[in-house]
CSV table of C-alpha atoms in Angstrom, one decimal:
chain,number,residue,atom,x,y,z
A,1,MET,CA,9.2,-1.7,-22.8
A,2,ALA,CA,5.6,-3.1,-24.2
A,3,ARG,CA,5.7,-3.7,-28.1
A,4,ARG,CA,2.1,-5.3,-29.0
A,5,ALA,CA,0.8,-7.5,-31.4
A,6,PRO,CA,-2.3,-6.6,-33.9
A,7,ARG,CA,-5.5,-6.2,-32.2
A,8,GLU,CA,-7.0,-9.3,-33.3
A,9,GLN,CA,-4.6,-11.7,-31.5
A,10,ARG,CA,-4.6,-12.4,-27.5
A,11,LEU,CA,-1.5,-13.2,-25.4
A,12,THR,CA,-0.9,-16.6,-23.7
A,13,VAL,CA,0.7,-16.2,-21.1
A,14,PRO,CA,0.6,-20.0,-19.0
A,15,SER,CA,-1.7,-20.7,-16.1
A,16,SER,CA,1.1,-20.6,-13.6
A,17,VAL,CA,2.7,-16.9,-12.8
A,18,SER,CA,6.1,-18.1,-13.0
A,19,GLY,CA,6.2,-18.5,-16.7
A,20,VAL,CA,4.6,-19.1,-20.1
A,21,ASN,CA,5.4,-22.4,-22.3
A,22,ARG,CA,2.6,-21.8,-24.9
A,23,ARG,CA,3.6,-20.9,-28.6
A,24,THR,CA,0.8,-18.1,-28.7
A,25,LEU,CA,2.2,-16.4,-25.6
A,26,LEU,CA,1.9,-13.0,-26.9
A,27,ARG,CA,-0.7,-12.4,-28.9
A,28,GLY,CA,-1.4,-8.9,-27.9
A,29,ALA,CA,1.2,-7.0,-26.6
A,30,LEU,CA,4.8,-7.6,-25.3
A,31,GLY,CA,6.8,-5.3,-23.2
A,32,ALA,CA,10.4,-4.4,-24.6
A,33,GLY,CA,12.0,-2.3,-23.1
A,34,ALA,CA,12.9,-1.6,-19.5
A,35,LEU,CA,9.5,0.0,-18.4
A,36,LEU,CA,9.0,-0.7,-15.0
A,37,GLY,CA,10.6,-2.2,-12.5
A,38,ALA,CA,10.3,-2.5,-9.0
A,39,PRO,CA,8.7,0.4,-6.8
A,40,THR,CA,10.6,3.0,-4.7
A,41,LEU,CA,12.8,2.6,-1.6
A,42,LEU,CA,11.7,4.9,1.5
A,43,SER,CA,10.9,8.5,0.7
A,44,ALA,CA,14.2,9.5,2.3
A,45,CYS,CA,15.9,7.7,-0.5
A,46,GLY,CA,14.1,8.8,-2.9
A,47,ASP,CA,13.2,11.9,-5.1
A,48,ASP,CA,9.9,12.8,-4.8
A,49,THR,CA,8.0,15.2,-7.4
A,50,SER,CA,4.4,15.7,-7.5
A,51,SER,CA,1.9,15.8,-10.2
A,52,SER,CA,-1.0,17.8,-9.3
A,53,GLY,CA,-4.1,17.2,-11.1
A,54,ALA,CA,-5.9,20.7,-12.8
A,55,SER,CA,-9.1,21.7,-11.6
A,56,GLY,CA,-12.1,20.4,-13.1
A,57,GLY,CA,-10.3,17.4,-14.0
A,58,GLY,CA,-11.6,13.5,-15.5
A,59,GLY,CA,-14.0,13.8,-12.4
A,60,GLY,CA,-11.8,11.4,-10.5
A,61,GLN,CA,-11.1,11.2,-6.6
A,62,VAL,CA,-10.0,14.5,-5.1
A,63,GLY,CA,-7.0,13.7,-2.9
A,64,ASN,CA,-3.4,12.4,-3.0
A,65,VAL,CA,-1.8,9.2,-4.3
A,66,LYS,CA,1.5,8.0,-3.8
A,67,PHE,CA,3.3,6.5,-6.6
A,68,GLY,CA,6.9,4.4,-6.2
A,69,ILE,CA,8.9,4.2,-9.1
A,70,ASN,CA,12.3,2.7,-9.6
A,71,GLU,CA,13.9,4.5,-11.6
A,72,ALA,CA,16.0,7.8,-10.5
A,73,LYS,CA,14.4,10.9,-11.3
A,74,GLY,CA,16.1,12.0,-14.5
A,75,SER,CA,17.5,9.2,-15.4
A,76,GLY,CA,16.1,8.4,-19.1
A,77,PRO,CA,12.8,7.3,-21.2
A,78,ALA,CA,12.0,5.0,-18.5
A,79,TYR,CA,11.8,7.7,-16.1
A,80,GLU,CA,10.0,9.6,-18.4
A,81,ARG,CA,7.7,7.0,-19.0
A,82,LEU,CA,6.5,6.7,-15.7
A,83,GLN,CA,6.4,10.4,-14.9
A,84,ALA,CA,4.3,10.8,-18.0
A,85,MET,CA,1.7,8.7,-16.5
A,86,ALA,CA,1.7,9.8,-13.1
A,87,ASP,CA,1.3,13.4,-14.7
A,88,ALA,CA,-1.7,12.6,-17.0
A,89,TYR,CA,-3.7,10.8,-14.5
A,90,ALA,CA,-3.3,13.6,-12.0
A,91,GLN,CA,-4.5,15.9,-14.8
A,92,GLN,CA,-7.2,14.1,-15.6
A,93,ASN,CA,-8.3,13.0,-12.2
A,94,SER,CA,-7.9,16.4,-9.9
A,95,VAL,CA,-5.7,14.2,-7.7
A,96,GLU,CA,-2.5,15.2,-6.7
A,97,VAL,CA,0.1,12.1,-7.2
A,98,SER,CA,3.4,12.2,-5.2
A,99,VAL,CA,5.9,10.3,-7.1
A,100,ASN,CA,9.2,8.4,-4.9
A,101,ALA,CA,11.4,7.9,-7.3
A,102,VAL,CA,14.3,5.7,-6.5
A,103,ASP,CA,17.3,4.0,-8.8
A,104,HIS,CA,15.9,0.4,-9.5
A,105,ASN,CA,18.8,-1.8,-7.9
A,106,THR,CA,18.4,0.2,-4.8
A,107,PHE,CA,14.7,-0.5,-4.5
A,108,GLN,CA,15.0,-4.0,-6.0
A,109,GLU,CA,17.7,-5.1,-3.2
A,110,SER,CA,15.1,-2.8,-0.6
A,111,ILE,CA,11.8,-4.4,-1.8
A,112,THR,CA,10.9,-6.5,1.3
A,113,THR,CA,12.2,-4.0,3.8
A,114,TYR,CA,10.2,-1.1,1.7
A,115,LEU,CA,6.8,-3.2,1.6
A,116,GLN,CA,7.1,-3.7,5.8
A,117,GLY,CA,7.8,-0.6,6.3
A,118,THR,CA,5.5,2.6,4.7
A,119,PRO,CA,4.9,1.5,1.2
A,120,ASP,CA,3.7,4.0,-1.7
A,121,ASP,CA,0.0,3.4,-2.6
A,122,VAL,CA,0.8,1.7,-5.9
A,123,PHE,CA,4.3,0.5,-6.8
A,124,THR,CA,6.8,-0.9,-10.0
A,125,TRP,CA,6.8,-4.7,-9.8
A,126,PHE,CA,6.9,-7.5,-11.6
A,127,ALA,CA,4.9,-10.3,-12.5
A,128,GLY,CA,5.6,-13.9,-12.1
A,129,TYR,CA,6.9,-15.8,-8.4
A,130,ARG,CA,7.9,-12.6,-6.7
A,131,MET,CA,4.6,-11.1,-7.2
A,132,ALA,CA,3.0,-14.4,-5.9
A,133,GLN,CA,5.4,-14.6,-2.9
A,134,PHE,CA,4.8,-10.8,-1.8
A,135,ALA,CA,0.8,-11.9,-2.1
A,136,GLU,CA,0.9,-14.8,-0.5
A,137,ALA,CA,2.7,-13.1,2.3
A,138,GLY,CA,-0.3,-10.6,2.3
A,139,GLN,CA,2.2,-7.2,1.5
A,140,ILE,CA,0.0,-6.6,-1.4
A,141,ALA,CA,-3.3,-5.9,-2.0
A,142,ASP,CA,-6.0,-7.9,-3.2
A,143,LEU,CA,-6.7,-6.4,-7.3
A,144,SER,CA,-9.3,-8.7,-8.4
A,145,ASP,CA,-12.4,-6.4,-7.7
A,146,ILE,CA,-10.2,-3.6,-10.6
A,147,TRP,CA,-10.2,-6.8,-13.1
A,148,PRO,CA,-11.2,-7.4,-16.2
A,149,ILE,CA,-9.3,-4.4,-17.2
A,150,ASP,CA,-10.2,-3.3,-21.1
A,151,GLY,CA,-7.1,-4.2,-23.5
A,152,LEU,CA,-5.8,-6.6,-20.7
A,153,GLY,CA,-6.8,-9.9,-21.7
A,154,ASP,CA,-7.1,-13.6,-20.1
A,155,ALA,CA,-3.5,-14.5,-20.5
A,156,PHE,CA,-2.4,-11.2,-18.6
A,157,LYS,CA,-5.0,-11.6,-16.1
A,158,LYS,CA,-3.8,-15.3,-15.5
A,159,ALA,CA,-0.1,-13.8,-15.1
A,160,SER,CA,-1.5,-11.0,-12.2
A,161,THR,CA,-3.4,-14.0,-10.4
A,162,ALA,CA,-1.6,-15.7,-7.5
A,163,ALA,CA,-2.0,-18.9,-5.7
A,164,ASP,CA,-5.2,-18.4,-4.5
A,165,GLY,CA,-6.9,-17.6,-7.5
A,166,ASN,CA,-7.2,-13.4,-6.9
A,167,GLN,CA,-5.3,-11.4,-9.4
A,168,TYR,CA,-2.5,-8.8,-7.5
A,169,PHE,CA,-0.7,-7.3,-10.5
A,170,VAL,CA,-1.5,-4.9,-13.2
A,171,PRO,CA,0.6,-5.8,-16.3
A,172,VAL,CA,1.8,-2.3,-18.2
A,173,SER,CA,4.4,-4.2,-20.4
A,174,TYR,CA,6.9,-7.1,-21.1
A,175,TYR,CA,10.0,-7.7,-23.7
A,176,PRO,CA,12.6,-10.1,-24.4
A,177,TRP,CA,16.5,-10.8,-23.9
A,178,ALA,CA,18.0,-11.4,-27.1
A,179,VAL,CA,21.8,-10.9,-28.2
A,180,PHE,CA,21.8,-6.7,-29.5
A,181,HIS,CA,24.2,-5.4,-31.9
A,182,ARG,CA,24.9,-2.5,-34.6
A,183,LYS,CA,23.1,-3.1,-37.9
A,184,SER,CA,25.9,-0.7,-39.3
A,185,VAL,CA,29.2,-2.8,-37.3
A,186,PHE,CA,27.7,-6.5,-38.8
A,187,ASP,CA,27.0,-4.5,-42.2
A,188,ASP,CA,30.4,-3.4,-42.2
A,189,ASN,CA,32.8,-6.4,-41.8
A,190,GLY,CA,30.2,-8.6,-43.4
A,191,TRP,CA,29.1,-10.5,-40.4
A,192,THR,CA,25.5,-12.1,-40.7
A,193,GLN,CA,23.3,-13.0,-37.2
A,194,PRO,CA,24.0,-16.2,-36.4
A,195,THR,CA,21.6,-19.5,-35.9
A,196,THR,CA,24.1,-22.2,-34.8
A,197,LEU,CA,26.3,-22.2,-32.1
A,198,ASP,CA,29.5,-23.2,-34.2
A,199,GLU,CA,28.2,-19.8,-36.4
A,200,LEU,CA,28.3,-18.0,-32.9
A,201,ASN,CA,31.8,-19.4,-32.3
A,202,ALA,CA,32.7,-18.5,-35.5
A,203,LEU,CA,31.7,-14.8,-35.5
A,204,MET,CA,32.8,-14.4,-31.9
A,205,GLU,CA,36.5,-15.4,-33.2
A,206,GLU,CA,36.4,-13.2,-36.2
A,207,MET,CA,35.6,-10.5,-33.8
A,208,GLN,CA,38.3,-10.8,-31.6
A,209,GLY,CA,40.5,-11.1,-34.5
A,210,LYS,CA,39.7,-7.6,-35.3
A,211,LYS,CA,40.4,-6.4,-32.2
A,212,MET,CA,36.7,-6.5,-30.7
A,213,THR,CA,35.3,-7.8,-27.5
A,214,PRO,CA,32.9,-10.3,-28.8
A,215,PHE,CA,30.4,-9.7,-25.8
A,216,ALA,CA,29.3,-6.9,-23.9
A,217,PHE,CA,29.2,-8.0,-20.5
A,218,ALA,CA,28.0,-6.5,-17.0
A,219,ALA,CA,27.7,-7.5,-13.5
A,220,LYS,CA,28.1,-4.3,-11.1
A,221,ASP,CA,24.1,-4.6,-11.3
A,222,ALA,CA,24.1,-8.5,-9.8
A,223,TRP,CA,21.1,-9.2,-11.5
A,224,ALA,CA,22.5,-8.5,-15.1
A,225,PRO,CA,24.6,-12.0,-15.2
A,226,MET,CA,21.4,-14.3,-14.3
A,227,GLY,CA,20.4,-13.5,-17.9
A,228,THR,CA,23.1,-15.2,-19.0
A,229,PHE,CA,22.7,-18.2,-16.6
A,230,ASP,CA,18.7,-18.5,-18.1
A,231,ILE,CA,19.2,-18.4,-21.4
A,232,LEU,CA,22.5,-21.4,-21.6
A,233,ASN,CA,20.3,-23.4,-18.6
A,234,MET,CA,17.5,-23.0,-21.0
A,235,ARG,CA,19.4,-23.8,-23.9
A,236,ILE,CA,21.2,-26.9,-22.2
A,237,ASN,CA,19.0,-28.4,-20.0
A,238,GLY,CA,15.6,-26.9,-21.5
A,239,TYR,CA,13.1,-24.8,-20.3
A,240,ASP,CA,11.1,-27.1,-17.9
A,241,PHE,CA,14.4,-28.0,-16.0
A,242,HIS,CA,15.1,-24.3,-16.1
A,243,MET,CA,11.3,-23.7,-14.2
A,244,ALA,CA,12.0,-26.7,-12.2
A,245,LEU,CA,15.4,-24.9,-10.7
A,246,THR,CA,14.0,-22.1,-9.9
A,247,LYS,CA,10.9,-23.4,-7.7
A,248,GLY,CA,13.6,-26.0,-5.7
A,249,GLU,CA,12.7,-29.0,-7.9
A,250,GLU,CA,15.9,-30.0,-9.1
A,251,LYS,CA,19.3,-29.7,-7.7
A,252,TRP,CA,21.6,-26.6,-7.9
A,253,ASP,CA,24.5,-29.2,-7.2
A,254,SER,CA,23.0,-31.0,-10.1
A,255,PRO,CA,25.4,-32.0,-13.2
A,256,GLU,CA,22.7,-30.5,-15.3
A,257,VAL,CA,23.6,-27.3,-13.3
A,258,LYS,CA,26.7,-27.9,-13.4
A,259,LYS,CA,27.5,-28.4,-17.2
A,260,VAL,CA,25.5,-24.9,-17.4
A,261,PHE,CA,28.5,-23.4,-15.7
A,262,GLU,CA,31.0,-25.3,-17.6
A,263,THR,CA,29.7,-24.1,-20.9
A,264,TRP,CA,29.7,-20.7,-19.8
A,265,ARG,CA,33.3,-20.6,-18.6
A,266,ASP,CA,34.8,-22.6,-21.5
A,267,THR,CA,32.3,-21.1,-24.6
A,268,LEU,CA,31.2,-18.0,-23.3
A,269,LEU,CA,33.0,-16.2,-20.5
A,270,PRO,CA,36.2,-16.4,-22.9
A,271,TYR,CA,34.2,-13.5,-25.3
A,272,GLN,CA,32.7,-11.5,-22.6
A,273,GLN,CA,34.1,-8.0,-21.4
A,274,GLU,CA,36.8,-8.7,-18.5
A,275,ASN,CA,36.1,-6.5,-15.2
A,276,ALA,CA,32.3,-7.2,-15.5
A,277,LEU,CA,31.9,-6.6,-11.4
A,278,GLY,CA,33.0,-3.3,-12.3
A,279,ARG,CA,30.5,-2.4,-14.8
A,280,THR,CA,26.6,-1.4,-15.0
A,281,TRP,CA,24.3,-2.4,-17.4
A,282,GLN,CA,24.4,1.2,-18.9
A,283,GLU,CA,28.3,1.1,-19.6
A,284,ALA,CA,28.3,-1.9,-21.2
A,285,ALA,CA,25.5,-0.6,-23.7
A,286,THR,CA,27.6,1.9,-24.5
A,287,SER,CA,30.8,-0.2,-25.3
A,288,MET,CA,28.6,-2.1,-27.6
A,289,ALA,CA,26.9,1.3,-29.1
A,290,ASN,CA,30.4,2.6,-30.1
A,291,GLY,CA,31.7,-0.3,-31.6
A,292,GLU,CA,33.9,-1.6,-28.6
A,293,CYS,CA,32.3,-4.6,-28.5
A,294,GLY,CA,30.3,-6.3,-31.2
A,295,MET,CA,27.3,-7.8,-29.3
A,296,TYR,CA,24.9,-7.8,-26.1
A,297,LEU,CA,22.8,-10.0,-24.2
A,298,LEU,CA,20.2,-8.3,-22.3
A,299,GLY,CA,16.8,-6.9,-22.4
A,300,THR,CA,15.2,-4.6,-25.4
A,301,PHE,CA,15.4,-1.8,-22.5
A,302,VAL,CA,19.1,-2.1,-24.0
A,303,VAL,CA,17.6,0.7,-26.0
A,304,ASP,CA,17.9,3.2,-22.9
A,305,GLY,CA,21.1,3.1,-22.9
A,306,VAL,CA,22.2,3.7,-26.1
A,307,PRO,CA,22.5,7.3,-27.6
A,308,THR,CA,19.2,8.3,-29.4
A,309,GLU,CA,21.3,8.2,-33.0
A,310,ALA,CA,22.1,4.9,-32.4
A,311,GLN,CA,19.1,3.8,-31.6
A,312,ASP,CA,17.8,2.8,-35.2
A,313,ASP,CA,20.8,1.0,-35.9
A,314,LEU,CA,20.3,-1.9,-33.1
A,315,ASP,CA,19.0,-5.3,-34.5
A,316,PHE,CA,19.3,-8.5,-32.5
A,317,PHE,CA,18.7,-12.1,-32.7
A,318,THR,CA,17.9,-15.1,-30.2
A,319,PHE,CA,20.6,-16.9,-28.6
A,320,PRO,CA,21.5,-20.3,-30.6
A,321,GLU,CA,20.4,-23.4,-30.0
A,322,ILE,CA,23.4,-25.6,-28.0
A,323,ASP,CA,21.4,-29.1,-27.9
A,324,PRO,CA,19.2,-29.6,-30.9
A,325,ALA,CA,17.0,-31.8,-28.7
A,326,ILE,CA,16.7,-28.9,-26.7
A,327,GLY,CA,16.0,-26.4,-29.7
A,328,SER,CA,16.3,-22.8,-29.6
A,329,ASP,CA,12.7,-21.3,-28.8
A,330,ALA,CA,12.8,-20.4,-25.1
A,331,LEU,CA,13.5,-16.9,-23.9
A,332,ASP,CA,13.2,-14.4,-21.0
A,333,ALA,CA,10.2,-12.4,-21.7
A,334,PRO,CA,9.8,-10.5,-18.2
A,335,ILE,CA,6.2,-9.0,-17.4
A,336,ASP,CA,6.4,-5.2,-15.9
A,337,GLY,CA,3.6,-3.6,-14.0
A,338,PHE,CA,1.7,-2.2,-11.0
A,339,CYS,CA,1.1,-3.5,-8.1
A,340,VAL,CA,-1.0,-1.9,-4.8
A,341,ALA,CA,0.6,-1.9,-1.4
A,342,GLU,CA,-1.5,-3.4,1.4
A,343,GLY,CA,0.2,-1.4,4.2
A,344,ALA,CA,-1.1,1.8,1.4
A,345,GLN,CA,-2.0,4.9,3.2
A,346,ASP,CA,-5.3,5.0,0.8
A,347,ILE,CA,-5.9,1.3,-0.8
A,348,ASP,CA,-8.9,2.6,-2.8
A,349,ALA,CA,-7.3,5.6,-4.5
A,350,GLY,CA,-4.3,3.0,-5.3
A,351,LYS,CA,-6.3,0.8,-6.8
A,352,ALA,CA,-7.8,3.9,-8.9
A,353,LEU,CA,-4.5,4.2,-10.1
A,354,ALA,CA,-3.4,0.9,-10.6
A,355,ALA,CA,-6.3,0.3,-12.8
A,356,TRP,CA,-5.8,3.2,-14.9
A,357,LEU,CA,-2.0,2.4,-15.7
A,358,GLY,CA,-3.4,-0.5,-16.9
A,359,THR,CA,-5.1,1.0,-19.6
A,360,ALA,CA,-4.3,2.2,-23.1
A,361,GLU,CA,-4.9,5.8,-22.4
A,362,ALA,CA,-1.9,5.1,-20.0
A,363,ALA,CA,0.2,3.2,-22.3
A,364,ASP,CA,-0.2,6.3,-24.9
A,365,ALA,CA,0.2,8.8,-22.9
A,366,ALA,CA,3.9,7.3,-22.1
A,367,ASN,CA,5.4,6.8,-25.1
A,368,ASN,CA,4.1,10.2,-26.2
A,369,ALA,CA,6.0,11.7,-23.5
A,370,ALA,CA,9.1,9.4,-24.0
A,371,SER,CA,12.2,9.4,-25.9
A,372,ALA,CA,11.8,5.8,-26.2
A,373,PRO,CA,8.8,3.9,-26.5
A,374,PHE,CA,8.1,0.2,-24.8
A,375,ILE,CA,5.8,-2.0,-25.7
A,376,ALA,CA,2.4,-1.6,-24.2
A,377,ALA,CA,0.7,-4.6,-22.8
A,378,ASN,CA,-2.7,-3.0,-23.6
A,379,GLU,CA,-4.0,-4.3,-27.0
A,380,GLY,CA,-5.7,-0.7,-27.4
A,381,ALA,CA,-2.3,1.2,-27.4
A,382,SER,CA,-1.3,2.9,-30.1
A,383,THR,CA,1.8,1.5,-31.9
A,384,GLU,CA,2.8,4.7,-33.8
A,385,LYS,CA,5.6,5.3,-32.1
A,386,TYR,CA,7.1,1.3,-32.3
A,387,GLY,CA,10.3,1.3,-34.6
A,388,GLU,CA,11.7,-2.2,-36.1
A,389,LEU,CA,12.8,-2.9,-33.0
A,390,GLN,CA,9.4,-3.1,-31.0
A,391,LYS,CA,8.0,-4.9,-34.5
A,392,LYS,CA,10.3,-7.3,-34.3
A,393,SER,CA,10.2,-8.0,-30.8
A,394,VAL,CA,6.3,-8.6,-30.8
A,395,GLU,CA,7.1,-11.4,-33.5
A,396,VAL,CA,9.8,-12.8,-31.4
A,397,VAL,CA,7.9,-13.5,-28.5
A,398,GLN,CA,4.9,-14.6,-30.6
A,399,ASN,CA,7.2,-17.5,-32.4
A,400,ALA,CA,8.7,-18.7,-28.7
A,401,ALA,CA,7.5,-21.9,-27.6
A,402,SER,CA,8.7,-21.3,-23.9
A,403,ILE,CA,8.9,-18.1,-21.6
A,404,ALA,CA,10.5,-17.4,-18.5
A,405,GLN,CA,9.7,-14.5,-16.7
A,406,PHE,CA,14.1,-14.1,-15.6
A,407,LEU,CA,16.2,-16.1,-12.8
A,408,ASP,CA,15.2,-13.2,-10.1
A,409,ARG,CA,11.8,-13.2,-10.5
A,410,ASP,CA,10.7,-16.8,-11.2
A,411,THR,CA,12.1,-17.8,-7.5
A,412,ASN,CA,12.5,-17.1,-3.6
A,413,ALA,CA,13.2,-13.5,-3.5
A,414,ASP,CA,15.6,-14.5,-0.6
A,415,LEU,CA,17.4,-17.2,-2.9
A,416,ALA,CA,17.4,-14.9,-5.7
A,417,ASN,CA,19.2,-11.7,-3.8
A,418,THR,CA,21.1,-13.0,-1.1
A,419,VAL,CA,22.6,-16.2,-2.6
A,420,ILE,CA,22.1,-16.7,-6.4
A,421,THR,CA,23.5,-12.7,-7.3
A,422,VAL,CA,26.3,-13.4,-4.5
A,423,SER,CA,27.5,-16.9,-6.3
A,424,LEU,CA,27.4,-15.6,-10.1
A,425,GLN,CA,29.5,-12.6,-8.6
A,426,ASP,CA,31.8,-15.6,-7.1
A,427,PHE,CA,31.8,-17.4,-10.5
A,428,LEU,CA,33.0,-14.9,-12.4
A,429,LYS,CA,35.7,-14.1,-9.9
A,430,ASN,CA,36.8,-18.1,-9.5
A,431,PRO,CA,35.2,-19.7,-12.9
A,432,ASP,CA,37.1,-22.7,-11.8
A,433,ASP,CA,35.6,-23.4,-8.7
A,434,ILE,CA,31.9,-24.7,-10.0
A,435,ASP,CA,32.0,-27.5,-7.5
A,436,GLY,CA,31.8,-25.2,-4.5
A,437,ILE,CA,29.4,-22.6,-5.5
A,438,THR,CA,26.8,-25.2,-6.9
A,439,THR,CA,27.0,-27.1,-3.6
A,440,SER,CA,26.6,-23.6,-1.7
A,441,ILE,CA,23.8,-22.5,-3.7
A,442,GLN,CA,22.4,-25.8,-2.8
A,443,GLN,CA,22.8,-25.7,0.6
A,444,GLN,CA,21.0,-22.2,0.9
A,445,ALA,CA,18.4,-23.3,-1.7
A,446,ALA,CA,17.2,-26.6,0.9
A,447,SER,CA,17.3,-23.6,3.7
A,448,ILE,CA,15.5,-21.3,2.3
A,449,LEU,CA,13.1,-23.3,0.1
A,450,GLY,CA,13.0,-26.4,2.3
A,451,SER,CA,13.9,-28.6,-0.6
C-alpha cells in the first residue's frame, strides 16, 4: 500500500495517465501494498456491511452512501484498511456507509458489467488507461470539482486526469513490483541480492542445488503472470516500447515480443514454481514465507499473504538488467484509489466520500486499524507505522526513471481480460508455441484496438 517520501518532496507522474517516465515520479507518496483495487461486483455477489455514523458527527451529509470494495470481508489487511476508512467517515459525518465487499478477482473480471448495472456510489479502482477508458465511456463521474485535494500534488492530479483534461480518480496509494525474499533465508545461505542477470542465474542455480525452488509463481489469478511479462519486456525492449505495445502502437507478434517470451521460457520459467495455474498469489507467497521458494516477483502487497511473524523478515530488490543498453531503472508501480460511478444513486454523496478518502486523515484511519500499513499517497499522512519495507519502497520508486501502471491497467480492459490473461496462461501450458500465441494476441488486439 502506499508509502510516502518526506513532506517537502513531490511525486512526479507523467502527463499521460498510462505511466511515469521521470526519475522524480515518487516525490511525496508511494503505494506499497495491495491497498485498494477494484470495486465490488453486485450486491448479490458481495458481503454487505454497514458503518453507521454516530449522532452529532462531523457535520457532513446525513444519509447513505454505498461503497464498493474489491476485498472480501475478513480477507486480510486490505479489507481492514477499507472498512476502517468507511467506519471513520461514517462516524465523522453521521452518514451510513454501506460496504459492498467482493473478492478482488471476481470484481476485477466483472467491472464492465458492474458499471453498466447498479453500481455503488464510490468504488475502488486504478489510475491509468483503465480509469481513462471508463471516463471516455461515460461510466465514471467527473471529479474535477473536488480537486485540488490537500496533500495530493500535481503529479497525482495528472495520474487522475483523463484525455478530456478532467479528473475522474482519487489516488490513495501506489506500490512497486520487485523480487521479494526472506532476509533470514539469504543470510543463512550466504546469499546476496543479485544486481546482474549473471548473478541472478548463479543464485537460481544454487537455490535449485539446495532443493529450493528459486521463484514462487502463481497464475490461477489470471493477472499475476502479467508482472513477469512487464518486467521482462521493460528489461529487454525498454519502457517506451512496452508502453507503445499496450497502446497498440507496437505489434504483439513482433520479434521484440517473441524475444520476451523466449527469454521467459529459457531463462526464468525453469526456475519458477511448477503447476502455477492451480496456485493463487497468496499460496505462492506462503511458499516463499515457509522457505519452499527463495524469491517471489510481486507487488509489495505480498506482505498481505505472508504470516505476521515473517513480515519483518522480508526484503526485496529490483529485477536486474538484461540488456546494459536498456538498464534496470523501469518498473511497475501501480496507483490505487477511488472512482465515483456515473450511475451512482447519489453522485454528490459519492463525491463527498471520494474527496475524504484522498485525505491524510483517511489514510491514517486505515493504517491505524490494519495489521499491515499501506504507503499513503497523501503526503500529510503519518509514517509512524511504516517498516523498513515501506521505507525502501519509497526510495526505490524515487530512483526509478520509468514507471508503468501494470499491464492490465495500461491497456484496453477487453484486451487485458479476455485476450492477454488467457494467452499468458496458454504460454505457461505450452511455452514452445510462442509464434501461435503471439499471432493470436495480435489478431485479437487489432480487432479490439483497431490497430
